[in-house]
Amino acid sequence: MSCWHRRVMDTLGSWLGEIRYFYKRQLASPLSPQAQALWHWLMWKANGVFWQFPLRLSVPEIAGGTKMSESMVKKARAELTEAGYILHEAFGGNKPAGYWILSCIRPGTVMAPKSQGKQNQKGGDDVYSARNKCKGD
């Protein structure tokens, strides 16, 4: 099996596991349907760029992709941030914001392909520690 093929399978396996744990977390502390939709859309976008973070996205882009109003996107984003599902950083002006998806399997760790290993694990912890901690860690 090629290295590229293993990397895709590792990421896909992690992606499916993350979705499974996402729904396990919903049992204890459910998110609004809009926050759930935003989380899934961000997962889809992250997969499309091979899990390279931060995702640089504008609110109008997210609103168009999720079919939500811009105000609803901001509410869903705040809910996901508060619940520890994502990190969000505004870069000011008209620049797109940065988004990092936090693992549902390993709360507080930024998601990354398994093949990137320790480098992203450390980076995820550094990014995470500089921002709000997840509830329930």
Short mmCIF file of C-alpha atoms in Angstrom, two decimals, residues 9-130:
data_model
loop_
_atom_site.label_atom_id
_atom_site.label_comp_id
_atom_site.label_asym_id
_atom_site.label_seq_id
_atom_site.Cartn_x
_atom_site.Cartn_y
_atom_site.Cartn_z
CA MET A 9 -7.09 5.89 5.16
CA ASP A 10 -5.67 7.13 8.48
CA THR A 11 -7.40 10.47 8.04
CA LEU A 12 -10.64 8.85 6.92
CA GLY A 13 -10.58 6.49 9.90
CA SER A 14 -10.00 9.39 12.24
CA TRP A 15 -12.68 11.43 10.51
CA LEU A 16 -15.28 8.71 10.96
CA GLY A 17 -14.20 8.16 14.56
CA GLU A 18 -14.51 11.89 15.24
CA ILE A 19 -18.06 11.88 13.87
CA ARG A 20 -18.91 8.92 16.08
CA TYR A 21 -17.56 10.67 19.19
CA PHE A 22 -19.26 13.91 18.15
CA TYR A 23 -22.62 12.15 18.47
CA LYS A 24 -21.62 10.51 21.76
CA ARG A 25 -20.97 14.02 23.13
CA GLN A 26 -24.42 15.09 21.89
CA LEU A 27 -26.05 12.63 24.30
CA ALA A 28 -24.61 14.39 27.35
CA SER A 29 -24.62 17.97 26.09
CA PRO A 30 -26.53 18.51 22.84
CA LEU A 31 -25.72 21.34 20.46
CA SER A 32 -28.29 23.30 18.48
CA PRO A 33 -29.04 21.97 14.98
CA GLN A 34 -27.24 25.01 13.53
CA ALA A 35 -24.07 24.33 15.55
CA GLN A 36 -24.18 20.67 14.50
CA ALA A 37 -24.54 21.70 10.85
CA LEU A 38 -21.65 24.15 11.14
CA TRP A 39 -19.42 21.51 12.76
CA HIS A 40 -20.13 19.06 9.93
CA TRP A 41 -19.52 21.72 7.29
CA LEU A 42 -16.19 22.65 8.89
CA MET A 43 -15.24 18.95 8.95
CA TRP A 44 -16.07 18.73 5.24
CA LYS A 45 -13.96 21.83 4.49
CA ALA A 46 -11.05 20.50 6.59
CA ASN A 47 -11.14 17.19 4.74
CA GLY A 48 -11.07 19.08 1.44
CA VAL A 49 -7.78 20.77 2.38
CA PHE A 50 -6.24 17.62 3.92
CA TRP A 51 -6.65 18.83 7.51
CA GLN A 52 -4.31 21.81 7.14
CA PHE A 53 -5.20 24.34 9.83
CA PRO A 54 -6.18 27.04 10.29
CA LEU A 55 -9.06 26.94 7.86
CA ARG A 56 -9.32 30.52 6.59
CA LEU A 57 -13.03 31.25 6.07
CA SER A 58 -15.18 34.35 6.00
CA VAL A 59 -18.61 34.50 7.62
CA PRO A 60 -20.33 35.11 4.22
CA GLU A 61 -18.55 32.02 2.81
CA ILE A 62 -19.72 29.90 5.76
CA ALA A 63 -23.24 31.33 5.54
CA GLY A 64 -23.41 30.46 1.84
CA GLY A 65 -22.04 26.96 2.40
CA THR A 66 -24.36 26.15 5.30
CA LYS A 67 -27.43 28.05 4.02
CA MET A 68 -27.59 29.95 7.33
CA SER A 69 -27.77 33.68 7.88
CA GLU A 70 -24.55 35.42 8.91
CA SER A 71 -25.97 36.08 12.39
CA MET A 72 -26.88 32.40 12.77
CA VAL A 73 -23.35 31.41 11.70
CA LYS A 74 -21.93 33.69 14.40
CA LYS A 75 -24.25 32.18 17.04
CA ALA A 76 -23.40 28.62 15.98
CA ARG A 77 -19.68 29.48 15.93
CA ALA A 78 -19.90 30.92 19.46
CA GLU A 79 -21.73 27.80 20.63
CA LEU A 80 -19.08 25.48 19.12
CA THR A 81 -16.28 27.57 20.60
CA GLU A 82 -17.87 27.67 24.05
CA ALA A 83 -18.50 23.91 24.00
CA GLY A 84 -14.89 23.16 22.99
CA TYR A 85 -15.50 21.85 19.47
CA ILE A 86 -13.56 24.54 17.61
CA LEU A 87 -11.11 27.37 18.08
CA HIS A 88 -11.75 30.60 16.21
CA GLU A 89 -9.42 33.53 15.69
CA ALA A 90 -10.31 36.79 13.95
CA PHE A 91 -7.41 38.30 12.03
CA GLY A 92 -8.99 41.76 11.75
CA GLY A 93 -10.23 43.88 8.89
CA ASN A 94 -11.60 42.02 5.90
CA LYS A 95 -9.31 39.03 6.41
CA PRO A 96 -10.97 35.63 6.74
CA ALA A 97 -10.94 34.20 10.26
CA GLY A 98 -8.96 31.11 11.22
CA TYR A 99 -10.70 27.94 12.41
CA TRP A 100 -9.25 24.88 14.10
CA ILE A 101 -11.41 21.81 14.77
CA LEU A 102 -10.79 20.20 18.13
CA SER A 103 -10.89 16.44 18.42
CA CYS A 104 -13.93 14.84 20.02
CA ILE A 105 -11.85 11.72 20.69
CA ARG A 106 -8.97 13.65 22.32
CA PRO A 107 -10.63 16.84 23.62
CA GLY A 108 -8.40 19.90 23.48
CA THR A 109 -6.25 18.57 20.64
CA VAL A 110 -6.46 20.10 17.18
CA MET A 111 -7.42 17.49 14.60
CA ALA A 112 -4.70 16.46 12.15
CA PRO A 113 -3.89 13.48 9.94
CA LYS A 114 -2.28 10.63 11.87
CA SER A 115 0.64 10.69 9.46
CA GLN A 116 1.64 14.16 10.74
CA GLY A 117 2.05 12.66 14.18
CA LYS A 118 3.85 14.41 16.99
CA GLN A 119 4.48 17.66 15.11
CA ASN A 120 0.78 18.56 14.88
CA GLN A 121 0.02 17.06 18.28
CA LYS A 122 2.42 19.55 19.82
CA GLY A 123 1.14 22.36 17.63
CA GLY A 124 -2.43 21.48 18.54
CA ASP A 125 -1.63 21.61 22.24
CA ASP A 126 0.18 24.95 21.81
CA VAL A 127 -2.73 26.46 19.89
CA TYR A 128 -5.18 25.06 22.38
CA SER A 129 -3.37 26.21 25.51
CA ALA A 130 -3.28 29.76 24.21
#
